[in-house]
Amino acid sequence: MVRVRFAPSPTGHLHIGAARTALFNWLYAQNHKGRFILRIEDTDFARSSEKMSKGIIEGLEWLGLTWDEGPVFQSRRIALYQKKAEELIKKRKAYYCYCLPEEIQERKESVQKRGKYWKYDRRCLHLSEETKAQFEKKGKAKAVRFLVPEKEIQYIDLVHGQISINTTHIEDFVLLRGDGMPTYHLSVVVDDLDLGITHVIRGDDHISNTPKQILLYEAFESKLPSFAHLPLILGPDKKKLSKRHGVTSVLQFKDDGYLPLAIVNFLAQMSWSPGKEERIYSMEEMVQKFSLENVSKGSPVFNLSKLDWLNGQLISQMPASDLFPLVQEELERENLWCKDFSGKNKEWLMKLIDLLKERCRTLKDFSVSARPFLSDDFPVDSAGVEKYLKDERLPALLSILREDFAGIDDFRAENIERVLRATAEKEDVKAALLIHALRMLTLGMRVSPGIFDVIELLGKEKTIQRMSRLEQIKDFNKSSREKL
Ligand code: GLU
């Protein structure tokens, strides 16, 4: 059975790259009806924090990447790593090293000064029994080092293909530090073995660690898992994606009004195509189609406008009833929520959501575009005032239109449109003149969904009231321009 794991270190947030690793592991497990295990690699006590672990867990849950086992916390398994290191010492595949870091540094510098290549000089491998006994007597701190054999390591990476590395330049790396704490290489291999991991799917930044880990599998006389290294995600400047690019935690995207399915599609489509079209795929579709062999070898570039597009696609496809709770949250945050929306005005809000969703790229856009429907306090686009409210015929035309609107019994979009067009014809002006003016007066915006639907939802009373604000808005616009 396929068993994969996501193994974040809680020294930082669940960033985009890590979330992609989690997603690909999850998809692989689901596709093979295997198991997805969450392991928190928190042995770096100084840099790890519980808050980060919680944030990572929250981020995974939000994305819908639930795990079948775990979370396994490495910090609770130190004794196991120590036991495994001792096992290698007994088999003479590892040895104690009593060198202090400053002693090693001194030797390294002197070798490098002579222009030579440095790797740990195995001084402690050759210590006499007598010296060792002396050190032990003194209680000198000792690390455990792996004895790296001379050989050619070969494996097939499921993304990159055949990889071969000679061990010549790999030094006898540390497994347990002087304080008894395991290094990443030891804990990762011990855990992957203990948890029966069959496929190690992780970022390319770990590709240089794999040879050392393969040596450890061999030392433990265990079967290798398959490896798949996912190409690193780059920022728009083609450098490794980082905070500098303004891309932080996945949960930041939640706060910014993105939907988990859009993020998952974005992550998936960065280095793998679930189908020919660029569109939103459901989790089920992605699970069905996922294969590591089709992951591209090249580094994908983080493209925020693609994410915006996908998020907008998803929002426009969602039924208003699904969007409702999300829009509620957003409106509450912006103090635009009114409790009648859960009661007698629910239908009205659903209609508004349906009207606005086509043009919303994020949930945040709902509060911006819904504001004029929910409050009289909304911004007015001053360039729009200049362009569409300047015509000298407007005061008279609007007052006629107001009266014509007042006469509509059934204030529905088609009736509103019919009346407006008739007024335009009667007064011998283009309907567009009235439409643009109406849009500016009712919403303060130059673009919006169909104006007749807008006006229907706004209602007769509010529409007529806003139509009489022409002079007020023009004056305000003038004075605010003078101030500038
Ligand atoms: N803890 C490592 C990290 O966060 C991942 C280890 C692994 O996947 O082997 O980068």
Short mmCIF file of C-alpha atoms and ligand atoms in Angstrom, two decimals:
data_model
loop_
_atom_site.label_atom_id
_atom_site.label_comp_id
_atom_site.label_asym_id
_atom_site.label_seq_id
_atom_site.Cartn_x
_atom_site.Cartn_y
_atom_site.Cartn_z
CA MET A 1 0.00 0.00 0.00
CA VAL A 2 1.21 3.49 -0.86
CA ARG A 3 2.19 5.45 2.25
CA VAL A 4 3.35 9.03 1.85
CA ARG A 5 4.05 11.79 4.28
CA PHE A 6 4.19 15.54 4.54
CA ALA A 7 6.91 16.51 6.97
CA PRO A 8 7.01 20.26 7.64
CA SER A 9 9.35 21.88 10.13
CA PRO A 10 7.37 24.29 12.28
CA THR A 11 10.04 26.95 11.98
CA GLY A 12 7.89 28.96 9.59
CA HIS A 13 4.43 29.23 8.10
CA LEU A 14 2.80 26.83 5.68
CA HIS A 15 4.05 28.67 2.63
CA ILE A 16 3.07 28.09 -0.97
CA GLY A 17 5.94 25.69 -1.72
CA ALA A 18 5.21 23.52 1.31
CA ALA A 19 1.50 23.52 0.54
CA ARG A 20 2.25 22.27 -2.97
CA THR A 21 4.36 19.43 -1.48
CA ALA A 22 1.50 18.55 0.87
CA LEU A 23 -1.00 18.62 -2.00
CA PHE A 24 1.05 16.36 -4.27
CA ASN A 25 1.53 13.85 -1.45
CA TRP A 26 -2.17 13.97 -0.69
CA LEU A 27 -3.14 13.56 -4.36
CA TYR A 28 -0.73 10.67 -4.76
CA ALA A 29 -2.13 8.91 -1.68
CA GLN A 30 -5.73 9.45 -2.79
CA ASN A 31 -5.01 8.36 -6.34
CA HIS A 32 -3.45 5.11 -5.09
CA LYS A 33 -5.94 4.60 -2.26
CA GLY A 34 -2.97 4.86 0.06
CA ARG A 35 -2.37 6.73 3.27
CA PHE A 36 -1.19 10.27 3.88
CA ILE A 37 0.73 10.88 7.08
CA LEU A 38 1.48 14.20 8.72
CA ARG A 39 4.77 14.43 10.57
CA ILE A 40 5.89 17.57 12.33
CA GLU A 41 9.69 17.82 12.27
CA ASP A 42 10.16 19.85 15.41
CA THR A 43 13.53 18.74 16.72
CA ASP A 44 15.06 22.16 16.24
CA PHE A 45 13.76 23.37 19.59
CA ALA A 46 15.23 26.85 19.23
CA ARG A 47 13.47 27.61 15.96
CA SER A 48 10.31 25.51 16.17
CA SER A 49 7.15 26.73 17.81
CA GLU A 50 3.81 25.30 18.73
CA LYS A 51 2.12 28.30 17.19
CA MET A 52 3.69 27.48 13.82
CA SER A 53 2.64 23.81 14.13
CA LYS A 54 -0.92 24.92 14.79
CA GLY A 55 -0.81 27.32 11.85
CA ILE A 56 0.46 24.56 9.53
CA ILE A 57 -2.29 22.22 10.70
CA GLU A 58 -4.91 24.94 10.27
CA GLY A 59 -3.62 25.70 6.77
CA LEU A 60 -3.77 22.04 5.71
CA GLU A 61 -7.27 21.68 7.10
CA TRP A 62 -8.39 24.82 5.29
CA LEU A 63 -7.04 23.46 2.00
CA GLY A 64 -8.88 20.19 2.64
CA LEU A 65 -5.66 18.15 2.78
CA THR A 66 -6.63 15.93 5.67
CA TRP A 67 -4.28 13.22 6.83
CA ASP A 68 -4.93 9.60 7.72
CA GLU A 69 -2.28 9.29 10.42
CA GLY A 70 -0.54 11.66 12.76
CA PRO A 71 0.46 14.30 13.42
CA VAL A 72 3.60 12.47 14.49
CA PHE A 73 5.82 14.87 16.43
CA GLN A 74 9.51 14.12 16.11
CA SER A 75 10.26 15.87 19.38
CA ARG A 76 8.53 12.95 21.14
CA ARG A 77 10.65 10.31 19.45
CA ILE A 78 14.19 11.33 20.39
CA ALA A 79 14.86 8.05 22.23
CA LEU A 80 14.08 6.09 19.05
CA TYR A 81 16.62 8.08 17.03
CA GLN A 82 19.24 7.58 19.74
CA LYS A 83 18.61 3.84 19.76
CA LYS A 84 18.95 3.69 15.98
CA ALA A 85 22.22 5.64 16.07
CA GLU A 86 23.59 3.17 18.65
CA GLU A 87 22.57 0.34 16.35
CA LEU A 88 24.77 1.80 13.62
CA ILE A 89 27.66 2.22 16.05
CA LYS A 90 27.40 -1.47 16.95
CA LYS A 91 27.43 -2.43 13.29
CA ARG A 92 30.51 -0.17 12.83
CA LYS A 93 28.62 1.91 10.32
CA ALA A 94 28.90 4.95 12.55
CA TYR A 95 31.40 6.11 15.15
CA TYR A 96 31.72 8.51 18.05
CA CYS A 97 33.31 11.84 17.36
CA TYR A 98 34.75 13.84 20.25
CA CYS A 99 36.00 16.78 18.18
CA LEU A 100 34.79 20.17 19.31
CA PRO A 101 33.31 22.42 16.60
CA GLU A 102 36.14 24.94 17.08
CA GLU A 103 38.79 22.23 16.66
CA ILE A 104 37.16 21.13 13.43
CA GLN A 105 36.95 24.72 12.26
CA GLU A 106 40.67 25.24 12.87
CA ARG A 107 41.62 22.14 10.88
CA LYS A 108 39.25 23.06 8.12
CA GLU A 109 40.72 26.54 7.76
CA SER A 110 44.26 25.25 7.63
CA VAL A 111 43.36 22.73 4.91
CA GLN A 112 41.45 25.33 2.92
CA LYS A 113 44.32 27.79 3.26
CA ARG A 114 46.41 25.33 1.30
CA GLY A 115 43.74 25.43 -1.39
CA LYS A 116 42.62 21.89 -0.61
CA TYR A 117 39.10 20.46 -0.40
CA TRP A 118 37.91 19.86 3.16
CA LYS A 119 35.67 17.22 4.55
CA TYR A 120 35.75 15.85 8.09
CA ASP A 121 39.17 14.18 8.43
CA ARG A 122 37.98 11.11 10.33
CA ARG A 123 40.28 11.86 13.22
CA CYS A 124 37.91 10.16 15.66
CA LEU A 125 37.50 7.08 13.50
CA HIS A 126 41.10 6.24 14.20
CA LEU A 127 41.28 7.02 17.94
CA SER A 128 42.98 4.42 20.06
CA GLU A 129 40.91 2.61 22.66
CA GLU A 130 43.02 4.30 25.30
CA THR A 131 42.25 7.82 24.10
CA LYS A 132 38.59 6.99 23.80
CA ALA A 133 38.57 5.72 27.38
CA GLN A 134 40.25 8.91 28.52
CA PHE A 135 37.67 11.08 26.78
CA GLU A 136 34.87 9.01 28.25
CA LYS A 137 36.37 9.36 31.71
CA LYS A 138 36.46 13.12 31.31
CA GLY A 139 32.82 13.03 30.19
CA LYS A 140 33.68 14.69 26.89
CA ALA A 141 30.63 15.37 24.72
CA LYS A 142 30.48 13.08 21.72
CA ALA A 143 28.56 13.18 18.49
CA VAL A 144 27.77 10.16 16.34
CA ARG A 145 29.07 10.32 12.79
CA PHE A 146 28.05 8.13 9.92
CA LEU A 147 30.91 6.31 8.19
CA VAL A 148 30.34 7.19 4.56
CA PRO A 149 31.37 4.35 2.24
CA GLU A 150 33.09 5.05 -1.11
CA LYS A 151 30.59 4.28 -3.80
CA GLU A 152 28.38 5.43 -6.62
CA ILE A 153 24.78 6.00 -5.57
CA GLN A 154 22.12 5.59 -8.20
CA TYR A 155 18.40 5.99 -8.00
CA ILE A 156 15.48 6.86 -10.21
CA ASP A 157 13.70 10.02 -9.25
CA LEU A 158 10.06 9.85 -10.31
CA VAL A 159 10.22 13.44 -11.58
CA HIS A 160 13.83 13.85 -12.71
CA GLY A 161 14.70 10.33 -13.85
CA GLN A 162 18.03 8.60 -13.26
CA ILE A 163 20.33 10.32 -10.74
CA SER A 164 23.88 9.19 -9.92
CA ILE A 165 26.20 10.65 -7.30
CA ASN A 166 29.60 9.62 -6.15
CA THR A 167 30.12 9.74 -2.39
CA THR A 168 33.69 11.13 -2.66
CA HIS A 169 32.58 14.58 -1.60
CA ILE A 170 30.22 13.47 1.13
CA GLU A 171 31.83 13.74 4.54
CA ASP A 172 31.08 11.51 7.50
CA PHE A 173 27.99 13.44 8.50
CA VAL A 174 26.66 13.78 12.01
CA LEU A 175 23.70 11.64 13.08
CA LEU A 176 23.50 12.62 16.73
CA ARG A 177 24.90 15.87 18.04
CA GLY A 178 27.01 16.21 21.19
CA ASP A 179 23.83 16.93 23.18
CA GLY A 180 22.19 13.71 21.98
CA MET A 181 19.82 15.42 19.56
CA PRO A 182 19.36 13.82 16.14
CA THR A 183 20.15 15.61 12.91
CA TYR A 184 17.56 15.87 10.16
CA HIS A 185 19.10 12.98 8.16
CA LEU A 186 18.84 10.50 10.99
CA SER A 187 15.36 11.40 12.17
CA VAL A 188 13.91 11.57 8.67
CA VAL A 189 15.19 8.13 7.66
CA VAL A 190 14.33 6.47 10.99
CA ASP A 191 10.81 7.86 10.79
CA ASP A 192 10.27 7.09 7.12
CA LEU A 193 11.28 3.50 7.89
CA ASP A 194 9.27 3.29 11.07
CA LEU A 195 6.17 4.72 9.39
CA GLY A 196 6.59 2.46 6.36
CA ILE A 197 6.80 5.34 3.88
CA THR A 198 6.84 4.01 0.32
CA HIS A 199 7.24 7.32 -1.56
CA VAL A 200 9.15 10.38 -0.45
CA ILE A 201 7.67 13.32 -2.35
CA ARG A 202 9.26 16.65 -1.45
CA GLY A 203 10.78 19.84 -2.81
CA ASP A 204 13.89 19.99 -4.96
CA ASP A 205 15.71 21.69 -2.11
CA HIS A 206 16.07 18.22 -0.60
CA ILE A 207 17.63 16.60 -3.63
CA SER A 208 21.12 17.09 -2.21
CA ASN A 209 20.06 15.31 1.01
CA THR A 210 18.83 12.19 -0.73
CA PRO A 211 22.23 10.49 -1.29
CA LYS A 212 23.02 10.70 2.43
CA GLN A 213 19.62 9.31 3.27
CA ILE A 214 20.04 6.48 0.78
CA LEU A 215 23.30 5.57 2.51
CA LEU A 216 21.41 5.40 5.79
CA TYR A 217 18.71 3.13 4.34
CA GLU A 218 21.50 0.85 3.15
CA ALA A 219 23.17 0.91 6.53
CA PHE A 220 19.88 -0.11 8.13
CA GLU A 221 19.67 -2.84 5.46
CA SER A 222 16.28 -1.55 4.41
CA LYS A 223 14.51 -1.21 1.11
CA LEU A 224 14.62 2.28 -0.39
CA PRO A 225 11.39 4.22 -0.82
CA SER A 226 10.78 5.85 -4.21
CA PHE A 227 11.83 9.48 -4.39
CA ALA A 228 10.17 12.34 -6.25
CA HIS A 229 11.58 15.85 -6.02
CA LEU A 230 9.26 18.65 -7.04
CA PRO A 231 10.79 21.64 -8.86
CA LEU A 232 11.10 24.74 -6.69
CA ILE A 233 8.58 27.50 -7.22
CA LEU A 234 10.17 30.74 -8.37
CA GLY A 235 9.08 34.32 -7.88
CA PRO A 236 8.28 36.52 -10.90
CA ASP A 237 11.94 37.61 -10.86
CA LYS A 238 12.93 33.93 -11.34
CA LYS A 239 14.49 33.78 -7.87
CA LYS A 240 13.39 31.30 -5.23
CA LEU A 241 9.91 32.27 -4.04
CA SER A 242 10.11 33.93 -0.65
CA LYS A 243 8.63 36.56 1.63
CA ARG A 244 10.30 39.18 -0.52
CA HIS A 245 7.70 38.43 -3.17
CA GLY A 246 4.95 39.23 -0.71
CA VAL A 247 3.89 35.59 -0.61
CA THR A 248 3.70 34.33 2.92
CA SER A 249 1.46 31.88 4.66
CA VAL A 250 -1.32 30.03 2.88
CA LEU A 251 -3.64 31.40 5.57
CA GLN A 252 -2.82 34.90 4.36
CA PHE A 253 -4.57 33.97 1.13
CA LYS A 254 -7.59 32.98 3.19
CA ASP A 255 -7.62 36.42 4.81
CA ASP A 256 -7.24 38.01 1.39
CA GLY A 257 -10.45 36.38 0.15
CA TYR A 258 -9.16 33.38 -1.80
CA LEU A 259 -10.96 30.05 -1.77
CA PRO A 260 -9.16 26.82 -0.88
CA LEU A 261 -10.19 25.06 -4.10
CA ALA A 262 -8.74 27.92 -6.15
CA ILE A 263 -5.46 27.71 -4.23
CA VAL A 264 -5.35 23.94 -4.69
CA ASN A 265 -5.98 24.30 -8.43
CA PHE A 266 -3.35 26.99 -8.65
CA LEU A 267 -0.78 24.84 -6.82
CA ALA A 268 -1.60 21.79 -8.90
CA GLN A 269 -1.56 23.59 -12.23
CA MET A 270 1.77 25.20 -11.46
CA SER A 271 3.69 22.04 -12.27
CA TRP A 272 1.15 19.56 -13.50
CA SER A 273 -1.89 19.82 -15.76
CA PRO A 274 -4.97 17.90 -14.74
CA GLY A 275 -6.41 18.48 -18.21
CA LYS A 276 -6.01 20.47 -21.41
CA GLU A 277 -8.05 23.44 -20.31
CA GLU A 278 -7.09 26.04 -17.76
CA ARG A 279 -10.03 25.90 -15.42
CA ILE A 280 -11.12 24.87 -11.96
CA TYR A 281 -10.94 21.11 -11.45
CA SER A 282 -12.71 19.46 -8.56
CA MET A 283 -10.65 17.61 -5.97
CA GLU A 284 -12.09 14.33 -7.30
CA GLU A 285 -11.04 15.13 -10.87
CA MET A 286 -7.55 15.99 -9.70
CA VAL A 287 -7.27 12.82 -7.63
CA GLN A 288 -8.34 10.71 -10.57
CA LYS A 289 -5.87 12.25 -12.98
CA PHE A 290 -2.85 12.76 -10.76
CA SER A 291 0.44 11.18 -11.74
CA LEU A 292 3.96 12.05 -10.67
CA GLU A 293 5.33 11.12 -14.10
CA ASN A 294 3.52 14.12 -15.57
CA VAL A 295 4.97 16.64 -13.15
CA SER A 296 7.17 18.96 -15.18
CA LYS A 297 10.86 19.13 -14.40
CA GLY A 298 11.13 22.88 -14.90
CA SER A 299 10.59 25.38 -12.08
CA PRO A 300 7.17 27.00 -12.18
CA VAL A 301 6.87 30.76 -11.70
CA PHE A 302 4.40 32.10 -9.15
CA ASN A 303 1.84 34.10 -11.05
CA LEU A 304 -0.66 35.97 -8.88
CA SER A 305 -2.85 37.02 -11.79
CA LYS A 306 -3.39 33.35 -12.65
CA LEU A 307 -4.52 32.75 -9.07
CA ASP A 308 -6.84 35.74 -9.27
CA TRP A 309 -8.27 34.40 -12.49
CA LEU A 310 -8.85 30.92 -11.05
CA ASN A 311 -10.39 32.38 -7.89
CA GLY A 312 -12.69 34.57 -9.98
CA GLN A 313 -13.68 31.56 -12.10
CA LEU A 314 -14.54 29.59 -9.02
CA ILE A 315 -16.53 32.41 -7.41
CA SER A 316 -18.54 32.97 -10.56
CA GLN A 317 -19.36 29.26 -10.80
CA MET A 318 -20.45 28.86 -7.20
CA PRO A 319 -24.14 28.95 -6.33
CA ALA A 320 -25.13 31.92 -4.18
CA SER A 321 -26.10 29.55 -1.38
CA ASP A 322 -22.50 28.28 -1.14
CA LEU A 323 -21.10 31.79 -1.31
CA PHE A 324 -23.54 33.08 1.27
CA PRO A 325 -21.62 32.15 4.46
CA LEU A 326 -18.34 33.36 2.96
CA VAL A 327 -19.86 36.67 1.90
CA GLN A 328 -21.43 36.97 5.35
CA GLU A 329 -18.00 36.72 6.95
CA GLU A 330 -16.63 39.35 4.62
CA LEU A 331 -19.55 41.74 5.15
CA GLU A 332 -19.33 41.28 8.91
CA ARG A 333 -15.66 42.16 8.81
CA GLU A 334 -16.49 45.36 6.92
CA ASN A 335 -19.45 46.24 9.16
CA LEU A 336 -21.86 45.86 6.28
CA TRP A 337 -23.78 42.89 7.61
CA CYS A 338 -27.35 43.34 8.72
CA LYS A 339 -29.07 40.65 10.71
CA ASP A 340 -32.11 40.63 8.40
CA PHE A 341 -29.87 38.99 5.82
CA SER A 342 -30.21 35.74 7.71
CA GLY A 343 -33.97 36.23 7.87
CA LYS A 344 -36.40 38.18 5.76
CA ASN A 345 -33.80 39.70 3.44
CA LYS A 346 -31.96 36.49 2.74
CA GLU A 347 -33.44 36.09 -0.75
CA TRP A 348 -32.48 39.65 -1.58
CA LEU A 349 -28.87 39.09 -0.52
CA MET A 350 -28.72 35.87 -2.53
CA LYS A 351 -29.82 37.84 -5.61
CA LEU A 352 -27.18 40.46 -4.90
CA ILE A 353 -24.50 37.76 -4.60
CA ASP A 354 -25.60 36.30 -7.93
CA LEU A 355 -25.46 39.72 -9.51
CA LEU A 356 -22.01 40.60 -8.20
CA LYS A 357 -20.20 37.26 -8.33
CA GLU A 358 -19.30 37.45 -12.04
CA ARG A 359 -17.04 40.39 -11.37
CA CYS A 360 -15.51 39.33 -8.06
CA ARG A 361 -12.03 37.90 -8.14
CA THR A 362 -11.79 37.53 -4.37
CA LEU A 363 -14.29 37.50 -1.53
CA LYS A 364 -12.93 40.93 -0.62
CA ASP A 365 -14.37 42.28 -3.87
CA PHE A 366 -17.85 41.50 -2.53
CA SER A 367 -17.64 44.10 0.18
CA VAL A 368 -16.40 46.70 -2.29
CA SER A 369 -19.03 46.03 -4.92
CA ALA A 370 -21.85 45.42 -2.44
CA ARG A 371 -21.21 48.57 -0.39
CA PRO A 372 -23.48 50.92 -2.37
CA PHE A 373 -26.30 48.40 -2.00
CA LEU A 374 -25.87 48.17 1.75
CA SER A 375 -24.93 51.67 2.81
CA ASP A 376 -25.33 55.23 1.62
CA ASP A 377 -21.75 55.84 2.48
CA PHE A 378 -19.80 54.67 -0.56
CA PRO A 379 -16.96 56.19 -2.58
CA VAL A 380 -17.71 58.00 -5.82
CA ASP A 381 -15.28 57.74 -8.69
CA SER A 382 -14.40 61.33 -9.45
CA ALA A 383 -13.22 60.72 -13.02
CA GLY A 384 -16.62 59.12 -13.62
CA VAL A 385 -18.35 62.22 -12.28
CA GLU A 386 -16.37 64.36 -14.73
CA LYS A 387 -17.12 62.07 -17.61
CA TYR A 388 -20.75 61.13 -17.07
CA LEU A 389 -22.41 63.76 -14.90
CA LYS A 390 -21.28 66.93 -16.65
CA ASP A 391 -23.95 67.10 -19.38
CA GLU A 392 -26.08 70.19 -18.87
CA ARG A 393 -29.26 68.42 -19.88
CA LEU A 394 -28.96 65.97 -17.00
CA PRO A 395 -30.71 67.86 -14.17
CA ALA A 396 -33.89 68.19 -16.23
CA LEU A 397 -33.65 64.70 -17.70
CA LEU A 398 -33.13 63.11 -14.32
CA SER A 399 -36.09 64.83 -12.85
CA ILE A 400 -38.30 63.49 -15.68
CA LEU A 401 -36.81 60.03 -15.29
CA ARG A 402 -37.44 60.14 -11.56
CA GLU A 403 -41.09 60.78 -12.17
CA ASP A 404 -41.28 58.06 -14.81
CA PHE A 405 -39.60 55.61 -12.43
CA ALA A 406 -41.99 56.61 -9.65
CA GLY A 407 -44.84 55.50 -11.90
CA ILE A 408 -43.56 51.92 -12.26
CA ASP A 409 -45.68 49.56 -10.18
CA ASP A 410 -43.65 46.43 -10.60
CA PHE A 411 -40.09 47.70 -10.17
CA ARG A 412 -38.38 44.90 -12.10
CA ALA A 413 -35.38 45.15 -14.44
CA GLU A 414 -37.36 44.75 -17.67
CA ASN A 415 -39.90 47.41 -16.67
CA ILE A 416 -37.15 49.77 -15.56
CA GLU A 417 -35.35 49.32 -18.86
CA ARG A 418 -38.52 49.84 -20.89
CA VAL A 419 -39.32 53.05 -19.04
CA LEU A 420 -35.79 54.41 -19.33
CA ARG A 421 -35.64 53.78 -23.05
CA ALA A 422 -39.03 55.40 -23.54
CA THR A 423 -37.91 58.45 -21.57
CA ALA A 424 -34.75 58.71 -23.68
CA GLU A 425 -36.77 58.52 -26.87
CA LYS A 426 -39.34 61.00 -25.66
CA GLU A 427 -36.61 63.47 -24.71
CA ASP A 428 -34.57 62.69 -27.81
CA VAL A 429 -31.36 61.70 -26.03
CA LYS A 430 -29.31 58.54 -26.15
CA ALA A 431 -30.27 55.96 -23.52
CA ALA A 432 -26.55 55.63 -22.74
CA LEU A 433 -26.49 59.17 -21.37
CA LEU A 434 -29.07 58.21 -18.76
CA ILE A 435 -27.56 54.80 -18.09
CA HIS A 436 -24.07 56.15 -17.37
CA ALA A 437 -25.47 58.90 -15.18
CA LEU A 438 -27.62 56.41 -13.29
CA ARG A 439 -24.69 54.11 -12.67
CA MET A 440 -22.61 56.95 -11.26
CA LEU A 441 -25.44 58.22 -9.09
CA THR A 442 -26.54 54.88 -7.69
CA LEU A 443 -23.21 53.09 -7.31
CA GLY A 444 -20.52 55.74 -7.67
CA MET A 445 -18.78 53.49 -10.20
CA ARG A 446 -18.10 53.59 -13.90
CA VAL A 447 -18.56 49.85 -14.38
CA SER A 448 -21.03 47.49 -12.80
CA PRO A 449 -23.25 44.55 -13.59
CA GLY A 450 -26.30 45.31 -15.78
CA ILE A 451 -27.68 48.63 -14.55
CA PHE A 452 -31.34 47.55 -14.67
CA ASP A 453 -30.65 44.56 -12.43
CA VAL A 454 -28.69 46.86 -10.14
CA ILE A 455 -31.60 49.27 -9.91
CA GLU A 456 -34.13 46.54 -9.33
CA LEU A 457 -32.13 45.29 -6.35
CA LEU A 458 -31.51 48.75 -5.03
CA GLY A 459 -35.27 49.34 -5.05
CA LYS A 460 -37.42 52.20 -6.20
CA GLU A 461 -37.13 54.42 -3.18
CA LYS A 462 -33.34 54.31 -2.94
CA THR A 463 -32.90 54.72 -6.66
CA ILE A 464 -35.07 57.81 -6.82
CA GLN A 465 -33.41 59.24 -3.77
CA ARG A 466 -29.94 58.76 -5.23
CA MET A 467 -30.99 60.23 -8.56
CA SER A 468 -31.63 63.51 -6.80
CA ARG A 469 -28.07 63.73 -5.55
CA LEU A 470 -26.63 65.02 -8.82
CA GLU A 471 -25.75 68.54 -7.67
CA GLN A 472 -24.49 67.30 -4.32
CA ILE A 473 -22.11 64.82 -5.94
CA LYS A 474 -20.87 67.33 -8.49
CA ASP A 475 -20.22 69.90 -5.78
CA PHE A 476 -18.48 67.38 -3.62
CA ASN A 477 -16.37 66.30 -6.52
CA LYS A 478 -15.42 69.86 -7.29
CA SER A 479 -14.48 70.74 -3.75
CA SER A 480 -12.47 67.58 -3.24
CA ARG A 481 -10.61 68.31 -6.46
CA GLU A 482 -9.90 71.83 -5.31
CA LYS A 483 -8.47 70.43 -2.10
CA LEU A 484 -6.07 68.21 -4.01
N1 GLU B 1 11.23 18.96 7.38
C1 GLU B 1 11.67 19.17 6.06
C2 GLU B 1 11.22 20.54 5.56
O1 GLU B 1 10.34 21.15 6.14
C3 GLU B 1 11.13 18.15 5.08
C4 GLU B 1 11.80 16.86 5.20
C5 GLU B 1 11.50 15.89 4.10
O2 GLU B 1 10.48 16.02 3.43
O3 GLU B 1 12.28 14.97 3.95
O4 GLU B 1 11.73 21.01 4.58
#
